Short mmCIF file of C-alpha atoms in Angstrom, two decimals:
data_model
loop_
_atom_site.label_atom_id
_atom_site.label_comp_id
_atom_site.label_asym_id
_atom_site.label_seq_id
_atom_site.Cartn_x
_atom_site.Cartn_y
_atom_site.Cartn_z
CA MET A 1 142.01 -1.10 128.10
CA LYS A 2 144.87 -1.92 130.46
CA ALA A 3 145.63 0.10 133.55
CA GLY A 4 149.02 1.76 134.10
CA GLY A 5 149.30 3.83 130.94
CA ALA A 6 149.59 1.05 128.34
CA SER A 7 147.11 1.06 125.50
CA ASP A 8 144.85 -1.89 124.87
CA SER A 9 146.12 -4.18 122.15
CA SER A 10 142.71 -5.66 121.46
CA PRO A 11 140.67 -4.33 118.51
CA PRO A 12 138.86 -1.10 119.33
CA ALA A 13 135.21 -1.33 120.35
CA GLY A 14 133.99 0.50 117.21
CA GLY A 15 135.95 -1.83 114.90
CA GLY A 16 139.17 -1.11 112.98
CA ASP A 17 142.75 -0.83 114.23
CA ALA A 18 143.44 1.15 117.39
CA HIS A 19 146.86 2.09 115.98
CA SER A 20 145.54 3.32 112.65
CA PRO A 21 145.91 7.10 112.35
CA GLN A 22 142.90 9.18 113.24
CA SER A 23 142.49 12.75 111.99
CA ILE A 24 140.16 14.99 114.02
CA LEU A 25 139.07 18.29 112.53
CA LEU A 26 137.63 20.94 114.85
CA ARG A 27 136.14 24.38 114.41
CA PRO A 28 138.48 27.40 114.65
CA GLY A 29 138.75 29.01 118.05
CA ALA A 30 137.70 27.21 121.22
CA ASP A 31 135.74 24.18 120.04
CA LEU A 32 134.90 22.65 123.42
CA THR A 33 131.88 20.70 122.15
CA GLY A 34 133.76 19.26 119.19
CA PHE A 35 136.69 18.23 121.37
CA ARG A 36 134.47 16.57 123.98
CA ASP A 37 132.55 14.56 121.35
CA ALA A 38 135.76 13.45 119.65
CA ALA A 39 137.54 12.58 122.92
CA ARG A 40 134.64 10.44 124.12
CA ARG A 41 134.54 8.57 120.81
CA LEU A 42 138.30 8.06 120.65
CA VAL A 43 138.51 6.75 124.21
CA ALA A 44 135.54 4.47 123.66
CA GLN A 45 137.17 3.05 120.53
CA GLY A 46 140.59 2.69 122.22
CA PHE A 47 142.69 5.08 120.14
CA PRO A 48 145.86 6.16 122.02
CA PRO A 49 147.08 9.79 121.75
CA GLU A 50 149.92 8.90 119.37
CA ALA A 51 147.36 7.60 116.86
CA VAL A 52 145.39 10.85 116.76
CA THR A 53 146.11 14.04 114.83
CA TRP A 54 144.19 17.15 115.90
CA SER A 55 143.72 20.03 113.51
CA VAL A 56 141.46 22.98 112.90
CA THR A 57 139.63 23.69 109.69
CA ASP A 58 137.52 26.51 108.26
CA SER A 59 135.91 24.12 105.78
CA PRO A 60 132.27 23.30 106.71
CA GLY A 61 132.38 20.25 104.49
CA LEU A 62 135.33 18.63 106.20
CA PHE A 63 134.02 19.44 109.66
CA GLY A 64 130.57 18.20 108.74
CA ALA A 65 132.03 14.85 107.71
CA GLU A 66 133.60 14.44 111.15
CA THR A 67 130.42 15.27 113.07
CA THR A 68 128.30 12.70 111.25
CA GLN A 69 129.74 10.03 113.56
CA ALA A 70 127.53 9.16 116.51
CA PRO A 71 128.99 10.61 119.73
CA ALA A 72 130.03 8.19 122.47
CA GLY A 73 128.60 8.36 125.99
CA PRO A 74 130.03 10.68 128.66
CA LEU A 75 133.43 10.05 130.22
CA ALA A 76 133.66 9.69 133.99
CA LEU A 77 136.61 12.02 134.62
CA PRO A 78 137.90 13.26 137.99
CA LYS A 79 136.62 16.74 138.81
CA PRO A 80 140.04 18.48 138.45
CA VAL A 81 140.41 17.05 134.93
CA ALA A 82 136.86 17.96 133.87
CA GLY A 83 137.40 21.46 135.26
CA LEU A 84 140.75 21.98 133.53
CA ILE A 85 139.52 21.12 130.03
CA PRO A 86 137.35 24.26 129.43
CA GLN A 87 140.13 26.40 130.95
CA VAL A 88 142.69 25.17 128.42
CA ILE A 89 140.54 24.87 125.26
CA PRO A 90 140.63 28.66 124.55
CA HIS A 91 144.47 28.63 124.45
CA ARG A 92 145.93 29.55 121.07
CA ASP A 93 148.58 26.80 121.19
CA PRO A 94 147.72 24.35 118.35
CA GLU A 95 148.85 21.46 120.56
CA ARG A 96 146.20 22.09 123.22
CA TYR A 97 143.76 19.44 121.96
CA GLY A 98 146.45 16.78 121.73
CA LEU A 99 147.75 17.59 125.21
CA LEU A 100 144.29 17.43 126.73
CA TYR A 101 143.53 14.14 125.02
CA ALA A 102 146.82 12.73 126.33
CA LEU A 103 145.74 13.75 129.83
CA ILE A 104 142.31 12.16 129.41
CA TRP A 105 143.85 8.99 127.98
CA ARG A 106 146.26 8.55 130.88
CA VAL A 107 143.49 9.15 133.44
CA CYS A 108 141.26 6.61 131.71
CA GLN A 109 144.15 4.12 131.69
CA GLY A 110 144.31 4.18 135.48
CA GLU A 111 146.18 7.38 136.50
CA ARG A 112 143.10 8.76 138.27
CA HIS A 113 145.17 11.06 140.51
CA LEU A 114 147.41 12.39 137.77
CA MET A 115 146.33 16.00 138.38
CA GLU A 116 147.82 15.81 141.86
CA VAL A 117 151.29 15.23 140.39
CA GLY A 118 152.34 18.83 139.80
CA SER A 119 155.83 17.76 138.66
CA ASP A 120 154.44 15.77 135.73
CA PRO A 121 155.49 17.68 132.56
CA LEU A 122 152.04 17.31 130.96
CA VAL A 123 150.17 18.48 134.04
CA HIS A 124 152.61 21.35 134.56
CA ARG A 125 152.23 22.54 130.98
CA LEU A 126 148.43 22.38 131.05
CA HIS A 127 148.34 24.33 134.32
CA ARG A 128 150.49 27.04 132.75
CA MET A 129 148.14 27.21 129.79
CA ALA A 130 145.10 27.54 132.10
CA LYS A 131 146.84 30.36 133.98
CA ALA A 132 147.53 32.16 130.71
CA ILE A 133 143.81 31.98 129.89
CA GLY A 134 142.95 33.35 133.33
CA ARG A 135 145.31 36.30 132.83
CA ASP A 136 143.88 37.00 129.38
CA LEU A 137 140.32 36.99 130.75
CA HIS A 138 141.33 39.37 133.54
CA LYS A 139 142.85 41.79 131.02
CA MET A 140 139.77 41.69 128.79
CA HIS A 141 137.49 42.34 131.77
CA ALA A 142 139.69 45.21 132.95
CA PHE A 143 140.89 46.87 129.74
CA LEU A 144 137.94 46.62 127.33
CA ARG A 145 136.35 50.03 126.70
CA PHE A 146 132.98 50.60 125.00
CA ARG A 147 132.35 53.60 122.78
CA ARG A 148 128.88 54.99 122.28
CA ALA A 149 127.33 54.96 118.80
CA GLU A 150 123.88 55.43 117.25
CA ASP A 151 122.19 53.12 114.78
CA SER A 152 118.62 52.38 113.66
CA GLY A 153 117.93 50.75 117.01
CA GLY A 154 119.15 53.79 119.00
CA GLU A 155 122.07 53.83 121.45
CA HIS A 156 124.63 51.10 120.79
CA PHE A 157 128.01 50.59 122.48
CA VAL A 158 130.90 49.04 120.57
CA ALA A 159 134.31 47.85 121.81
CA TRP A 160 137.39 46.48 120.10
CA PHE A 161 139.72 44.05 121.84
CA GLU A 162 142.61 41.85 120.74
CA PRO A 163 142.87 38.92 123.18
CA ASP A 164 145.91 36.67 123.22
CA HIS A 165 143.69 33.58 123.12
CA HIS A 166 140.23 32.47 121.97
CA ILE A 167 138.46 33.79 125.07
CA LEU A 168 135.55 35.78 123.59
CA GLU A 169 132.84 33.23 124.47
CA ALA A 170 134.30 32.73 127.94
CA ALA A 171 134.50 36.49 128.59
CA ALA A 172 131.17 37.68 127.12
CA PRO A 173 128.92 36.55 130.05
CA PHE A 174 130.87 38.91 132.34
CA PHE A 175 129.84 41.88 130.20
CA VAL A 176 126.23 40.65 130.00
CA ALA A 177 126.06 40.67 133.79
CA ARG A 178 127.82 44.04 134.01
CA PHE A 179 125.96 45.87 131.21
CA ARG A 180 122.67 43.99 131.01
CA GLY A 181 120.62 47.07 130.14
CA MET A 182 122.88 48.24 127.26
CA ARG A 183 122.97 47.13 123.64
CA TRP A 184 126.60 46.36 122.91
CA SER A 185 128.97 44.57 120.55
CA ILE A 186 132.49 43.35 121.23
CA LEU A 187 134.64 43.01 118.12
CA THR A 188 137.83 40.93 118.02
CA PRO A 189 140.04 39.60 115.20
CA ASP A 190 138.68 36.08 115.90
CA GLY A 191 134.97 36.76 116.24
CA SER A 192 132.36 39.09 117.66
CA ALA A 193 129.76 39.02 120.43
CA HIS A 194 126.49 40.97 120.39
CA TRP A 195 124.04 41.66 123.25
CA ASP A 196 120.61 43.20 122.54
CA THR A 197 119.55 43.40 126.24
CA ASP A 198 117.92 39.98 125.88
CA THR A 199 120.01 37.57 123.80
CA LEU A 200 123.75 37.03 123.41
CA THR A 201 124.86 36.01 119.92
CA TYR A 202 128.24 35.41 118.29
CA GLY A 203 129.33 36.39 114.82
CA PRO A 204 132.30 36.57 112.45
CA PRO A 205 135.55 38.46 113.14
CA GLY A 206 135.13 42.20 113.58
CA ASP A 207 136.85 45.12 111.94
CA ARG A 208 138.50 47.77 114.11
CA ALA A 209 137.45 50.36 111.53
CA ALA A 210 133.84 49.80 112.70
CA LEU A 211 134.75 51.18 116.13
CA PRO A 212 133.38 54.71 116.73
CA GLU A 213 136.14 57.33 116.86
CA GLY A 214 135.26 58.63 120.34
CA ASP A 215 132.45 59.79 122.57
CA GLY A 216 131.72 61.75 125.69
CA PHE A 217 132.96 58.96 127.93
CA GLU A 218 136.59 59.39 126.76
CA ALA A 219 137.18 62.49 128.87
CA GLY A 220 135.44 60.81 131.80
CA TRP A 221 137.78 57.82 131.68
CA GLN A 222 140.81 60.16 131.56
CA THR A 223 139.55 62.26 134.46
CA TYR A 224 138.85 59.16 136.51
CA TYR A 225 142.35 57.77 135.86
CA GLU A 226 144.02 61.09 136.69
CA SER A 227 142.07 61.32 139.95
CA THR A 228 143.12 57.80 141.05
CA PHE A 229 146.78 58.01 139.93
CA ASN A 230 149.07 58.01 142.97
CA PRO A 231 152.37 59.72 142.05
CA ALA A 232 154.09 58.34 145.17
CA ARG A 233 153.60 54.78 143.93
CA THR A 234 154.72 55.25 140.32
CA ASN A 235 156.42 52.06 139.16
CA LEU A 236 156.79 51.87 135.38
CA LYS A 237 157.86 48.22 135.36
CA ALA A 238 154.85 47.12 137.43
CA MET A 239 152.57 49.36 135.39
CA ARG A 240 153.65 47.79 132.09
CA ALA A 241 153.34 44.29 133.56
CA GLU A 242 149.78 44.94 134.71
CA MET A 243 148.72 47.06 131.74
CA PRO A 244 150.75 46.03 128.64
CA LYS A 245 151.11 48.74 126.01
CA LYS A 246 149.33 46.61 123.37
CA TYR A 247 146.02 47.55 125.06
CA TRP A 248 146.71 51.25 125.38
CA ARG A 249 145.41 52.39 122.00
CA ASN A 250 141.87 51.30 122.96
CA MET A 251 141.98 52.84 126.43
CA PRO A 252 141.35 56.61 126.46
CA GLU A 253 142.81 57.12 129.93
CA THR A 254 146.28 56.01 128.81
CA ALA A 255 146.71 59.33 126.96
CA ALA A 256 147.21 60.89 130.38
CA ILE A 257 149.95 58.48 131.49
CA PRO A 258 153.05 60.20 130.01
CA ALA A 259 152.18 63.56 131.59
CA LEU A 260 151.30 61.92 134.92
CA VAL A 261 154.62 60.05 135.00
CA ARG A 262 156.62 63.18 134.15
CA ALA A 263 154.89 65.12 136.95
CA ALA A 264 155.02 62.30 139.51
CA ALA A 265 158.28 63.33 141.21
CA GLY A 266 157.19 66.94 141.65
CA ARG A 267 153.74 65.96 142.92
CA THR A 268 155.30 63.55 145.43
CA GLU A 269 157.60 66.27 146.82
CA ALA A 270 154.63 68.64 147.10
CA MET A 271 152.65 65.97 148.96
CA ILE A 272 155.48 65.50 151.46
CA GLU A 273 155.80 69.23 152.07
CA ARG A 274 152.09 69.78 152.65
CA GLU A 275 150.81 69.95 156.22
CA PRO A 276 148.91 66.83 157.26
CA THR A 277 145.17 67.38 157.52
CA LEU A 278 142.48 65.52 159.39
CA PRO A 279 139.92 63.66 157.29
CA THR A 280 136.69 65.53 156.67
CA ARG A 281 133.76 64.06 158.52
CA ARG A 282 130.38 64.12 156.84
CA GLU A 283 127.67 65.94 158.75
CA PRO A 284 124.32 64.17 158.32
CA ALA A 285 122.44 67.28 159.44
CA ARG A 286 124.08 69.43 156.77
CA ALA A 287 123.46 66.79 154.09
CA VAL A 288 119.79 66.56 155.06
CA ALA A 289 119.45 70.34 155.09
CA ALA A 290 120.99 70.50 151.61
CA MET A 291 118.48 67.92 150.41
CA ALA A 292 115.56 69.86 151.90
CA ASP A 293 116.61 73.00 150.07
CA GLN A 294 116.00 71.24 146.77
CA ASP A 295 112.22 70.99 147.45
CA PRO A 296 111.05 68.65 144.64
CA LYS A 297 107.37 69.04 143.72
CA THR A 298 106.78 65.53 142.35
CA LEU A 299 108.14 62.03 142.75
CA ASP A 300 109.80 62.33 139.34
CA GLU A 301 111.61 65.50 140.44
CA LEU A 302 112.74 63.75 143.64
CA ASN A 303 113.99 60.75 141.67
CA ALA A 304 115.93 63.05 139.34
CA ILE A 305 117.69 64.55 142.38
CA ILE A 306 118.51 61.12 143.78
CA LYS A 307 119.90 59.92 140.44
CA ARG A 308 122.31 62.80 140.05
CA THR A 309 123.49 62.82 143.68
CA GLU A 310 126.81 61.20 144.50
CA PRO A 311 126.40 57.97 146.56
CA LEU A 312 126.58 58.61 150.28
CA VAL A 313 127.87 55.08 150.90
CA PRO A 314 131.01 53.53 149.32
CA GLY A 315 130.56 51.59 146.10
CA ALA A 316 127.39 51.61 143.95
CA THR A 317 127.28 52.15 140.21
CA GLN A 318 123.90 53.86 140.21
CA ALA A 319 121.01 54.92 142.45
CA VAL A 320 118.19 52.37 142.66
CA LEU A 321 114.86 54.19 142.81
CA GLY A 322 111.54 53.02 144.19
CA GLU A 323 109.23 51.24 141.80
CA GLY A 324 105.42 51.12 141.68
CA PRO A 325 102.42 53.37 141.18
CA VAL A 326 101.85 56.64 143.07
CA GLY A 327 98.85 56.04 145.33
CA ALA A 328 99.64 52.35 145.87
CA ALA A 329 97.79 51.05 148.92
CA ILE A 330 100.86 49.21 150.27
CA ALA A 331 104.49 50.38 150.22
CA PHE A 332 107.33 47.99 151.09
CA VAL A 333 110.59 49.47 152.43
CA GLY A 334 113.74 47.35 152.42
CA GLU A 335 117.30 48.02 153.55
CA GLN A 336 119.36 48.86 150.45
CA PRO A 337 119.86 47.55 146.88
CA GLY A 338 121.87 44.37 146.47
CA ASP A 339 124.36 43.35 143.80
CA GLN A 340 121.77 42.53 141.13
CA GLU A 341 119.70 45.62 141.96
CA ASP A 342 122.82 47.77 141.55
CA ARG A 343 123.59 46.22 138.18
CA GLN A 344 120.01 46.39 136.83
CA GLY A 345 118.95 49.65 138.49
CA ARG A 346 115.68 48.16 139.86
CA PRO A 347 114.65 47.28 143.44
CA PHE A 348 114.09 43.72 144.62
CA VAL A 349 115.20 41.85 141.48
CA GLY A 350 117.94 39.74 143.11
CA PRO A 351 117.49 36.46 145.03
CA ALA A 352 115.85 38.18 148.04
CA GLY A 353 113.56 40.16 145.75
CA GLN A 354 112.53 37.01 143.90
CA LEU A 355 111.71 35.37 147.24
CA LEU A 356 109.64 38.42 148.20
CA SER A 357 107.74 38.25 144.89
CA ARG A 358 106.91 34.58 145.49
CA ALA A 359 105.71 35.23 149.02
CA MET A 360 103.64 38.23 147.88
CA ALA A 361 101.97 36.09 145.22
CA GLU A 362 101.16 33.38 147.76
CA ALA A 363 99.72 36.01 150.10
CA GLY A 364 97.53 37.48 147.36
CA ILE A 365 99.46 40.76 147.01
CA ASP A 366 99.87 42.13 143.49
CA ARG A 367 103.51 43.26 143.24
CA GLY A 368 102.69 45.48 140.26
CA ALA A 369 100.08 47.37 142.31
CA SER A 370 102.44 47.82 145.28
CA TYR A 371 105.28 50.31 145.81
CA LEU A 372 108.74 48.88 146.59
CA THR A 373 111.70 50.92 147.71
CA ASN A 374 114.72 50.91 150.02
CA ALA A 375 115.81 53.03 152.97
CA VAL A 376 119.25 53.50 151.37
CA LYS A 377 119.30 54.14 147.62
CA HIS A 378 122.82 52.93 146.82
CA PHE A 379 124.52 49.52 147.12
CA LYS A 380 127.19 49.50 149.83
CA PHE A 381 129.66 46.67 149.43
CA GLU A 382 133.23 45.49 149.97
CA GLU A 383 135.18 43.95 147.08
CA ARG A 384 136.79 40.57 147.81
CA GLY A 385 138.44 39.33 144.66
CA LYS A 386 135.76 39.41 141.99
CA ARG A 387 132.90 39.34 144.52
CA ARG A 388 131.02 42.35 145.87
CA ILE A 389 130.09 41.54 149.45
CA HIS A 390 127.07 43.35 150.92
CA GLN A 391 127.88 45.74 153.78
CA LYS A 392 125.19 46.83 156.22
CA PRO A 393 124.68 50.63 156.20
CA THR A 394 125.51 52.45 159.43
CA ALA A 395 122.94 54.42 161.42
CA GLY A 396 124.58 57.62 160.15
CA GLU A 397 124.23 56.51 156.55
CA VAL A 398 120.58 55.61 157.08
CA SER A 399 120.12 59.09 158.53
CA HIS A 400 121.70 60.60 155.38
CA TYR A 401 119.04 58.95 153.22
CA ARG A 402 116.04 59.42 155.54
CA TRP A 403 114.89 62.73 154.07
CA TRP A 404 114.63 61.12 150.64
CA LEU A 405 112.52 58.26 152.03
CA ASP A 406 110.22 60.66 153.86
CA ARG A 407 109.57 62.72 150.74
CA GLU A 408 109.19 59.60 148.63
CA LEU A 409 106.45 58.23 150.88
CA ASP A 410 104.83 61.66 150.98
CA PHE A 411 104.47 61.56 147.19
CA VAL A 412 103.36 57.90 147.02
CA ALA A 413 100.93 58.32 149.96
CA PRO A 414 100.39 54.60 150.72
CA LYS A 415 97.75 53.46 153.21
CA LEU A 416 100.12 50.96 154.79
CA VAL A 417 103.94 50.99 155.01
CA VAL A 418 105.66 47.62 155.50
CA ALA A 419 109.16 47.72 157.02
CA LEU A 420 111.26 44.76 155.83
CA GLY A 421 113.99 44.26 158.43
CA ALA A 422 115.76 46.35 161.08
CA THR A 423 117.31 48.96 158.79
CA ALA A 424 113.93 49.84 157.31
CA VAL A 425 112.50 50.17 160.82
CA LEU A 426 115.41 52.43 161.80
CA ALA A 427 114.78 54.61 158.76
CA LEU A 428 111.03 54.82 159.42
CA THR A 429 111.18 55.38 163.19
CA GLY A 430 114.58 57.00 163.76
CA LYS A 431 115.42 54.43 166.42
CA ALA A 432 116.46 50.78 166.70
CA VAL A 433 113.48 48.49 167.29
CA PRO A 434 113.92 44.70 167.79
CA ILE A 435 112.16 42.90 164.97
CA THR A 436 111.34 39.84 167.05
CA ARG A 437 109.36 41.91 169.57
CA ALA A 438 107.79 44.45 167.22
CA ARG A 439 106.88 42.08 164.38
CA GLY A 440 103.32 42.77 163.22
CA PRO A 441 101.18 45.94 163.01
CA PHE A 442 103.10 49.07 164.08
CA ARG A 443 102.48 52.81 164.10
CA PHE A 444 105.23 54.94 162.53
CA ASP A 445 104.82 58.11 164.58
CA ARG A 446 107.44 60.08 162.69
CA PHE A 447 104.89 60.44 159.86
CA ASP A 448 102.30 62.10 162.11
CA ASN A 449 100.33 58.86 162.14
CA ARG A 450 99.44 59.25 158.49
CA PHE A 451 100.75 55.81 157.69
CA GLN A 452 99.76 52.63 159.38
CA GLY A 453 102.77 50.37 159.60
CA PHE A 454 103.69 46.73 159.67
CA ILE A 455 107.05 45.21 160.62
CA THR A 456 108.40 41.90 159.39
CA VAL A 457 111.74 40.36 158.46
CA HIS A 458 113.72 41.15 155.33
CA PRO A 459 113.55 38.31 152.75
CA SER A 460 117.37 38.12 152.68
CA TYR A 461 117.16 36.91 156.30
CA LEU A 462 115.29 33.83 155.06
CA LEU A 463 118.02 33.10 152.51
CA ARG A 464 120.67 33.00 155.22
CA LEU A 465 118.86 30.48 157.42
CA PRO A 466 119.97 26.81 157.54
CA ASP A 467 117.88 24.56 155.32
CA GLU A 468 116.07 22.90 158.22
CA ALA A 469 114.74 26.27 159.44
CA LYS A 470 113.84 27.83 156.10
CA ALA A 471 110.43 26.22 155.56
CA ASP A 472 108.96 27.37 158.88
CA ALA A 473 110.46 30.86 158.58
CA TYR A 474 109.13 31.24 155.05
CA ALA A 475 105.64 30.11 156.11
CA ALA A 476 105.68 32.71 158.91
CA PHE A 477 106.77 35.37 156.43
CA VAL A 478 103.89 34.51 154.08
CA ASP A 479 101.50 34.67 157.05
CA ASP A 480 102.80 38.18 157.77
CA LEU A 481 102.13 39.20 154.18
CA ARG A 482 98.61 37.75 154.33
CA ARG A 483 97.94 40.05 157.30
CA VAL A 484 99.49 42.91 155.34
CA GLU A 485 97.13 42.19 152.45
CA GLU A 486 94.09 42.17 154.76
CA ILE A 487 95.08 45.42 156.51
CA GLY A 488 95.93 47.11 153.22
CA ARG A 489 92.61 46.06 151.69
CA GLU A 490 90.66 47.33 154.71
CA LEU A 491 92.49 50.67 154.75
CA ALA A 492 91.96 51.17 151.02
CA ALA A 493 88.23 50.39 151.23
#
């Protein structure tokens, strides 16, 4: 091949004429694998874009004939080009494959920095297509609504969505991460996705008639929308731009929009006329007293109270309860659930929890025979874009949750309580204690000396260390847990 955009006039490497027409047939939808295989082969054989016709076929026979050719080796493409390809493939424009191949061809002919030329018509058009895919994914993530159904396998949630582009396979992992513990299906006119709490599979196009008519969540969605609707910021043009009406029929909360818009002016005037009021401050003492009045008799009763109580910290989709047997010799107390714990509803299942499990195993501690819980039962976070950033609970918030932790440990009755990090120590002692000075055996006096204690770092601390310091810190952590195992074994004997 010649550099500078001209095609090579020599015979293609695989034989034949580089200017002879080539017809590439791909699967319907977003056939990323088929496109990559074909593009590698075409570039290797020296076929310029004008010699290639891209089309989509439903015929397995025709497609099978194309895939019998041996694929060429990988292409060394600049990172911006390799990253743009999967973003554009789901676009519904039938010219997408030809445009992408033209981009690849020019880059392979020597225009290695082509993606930096934003004024190039091809680059500009592909960027616009990638942005359209991004907007479509955002709308599917935001506007898809599941409806509850029952089948032979029990509870099953079904949703119907009509995306503008072929984004189902790109969007489905988001819902797996968000609803990992639910069985669900997403039906679209182009295909369907099914999650059985273990495996994600794809199937043929769905039928909107298979969508359940409604369930108990419909009223909840409407109530939630009504409670968050701000009449003073009603802007119909912006509302339609953000939430196009084509999605409304699958979103139960939209039934409330006409009435909310009609009442917006009156509600705004009423808001202006009302006397300003100071924000209500939460009183930890009153919250703790209210908890004490509930007087659960078992750990299960306590957990039921925690599950139905509104989070005392911002955020959180559910309460994350302690896990392990009642009577466990060792109880571990952490700070609060993290992102993965909040999604899965189980303690210590995220990166820090996996590190703790590994260290426990190396120290000879059976995680299944231990009790693991957190001082704060809900995930406190701050949203930054699509990320949920962990926020440390305040001393007041730890105080809110302390009564629950006390009762929880009363029911579990461990021989040894291990505080993982400063927040756990604060919850167990009622005061701030420096970890570096108190690390090791400790007596938690607030429990009338019924529990021997041990203080060490939280495993998330190890994850934040620079690489050069991690090995030593991890070894020290495992040493702490070996001492915990010895103390726990002696106390249980």
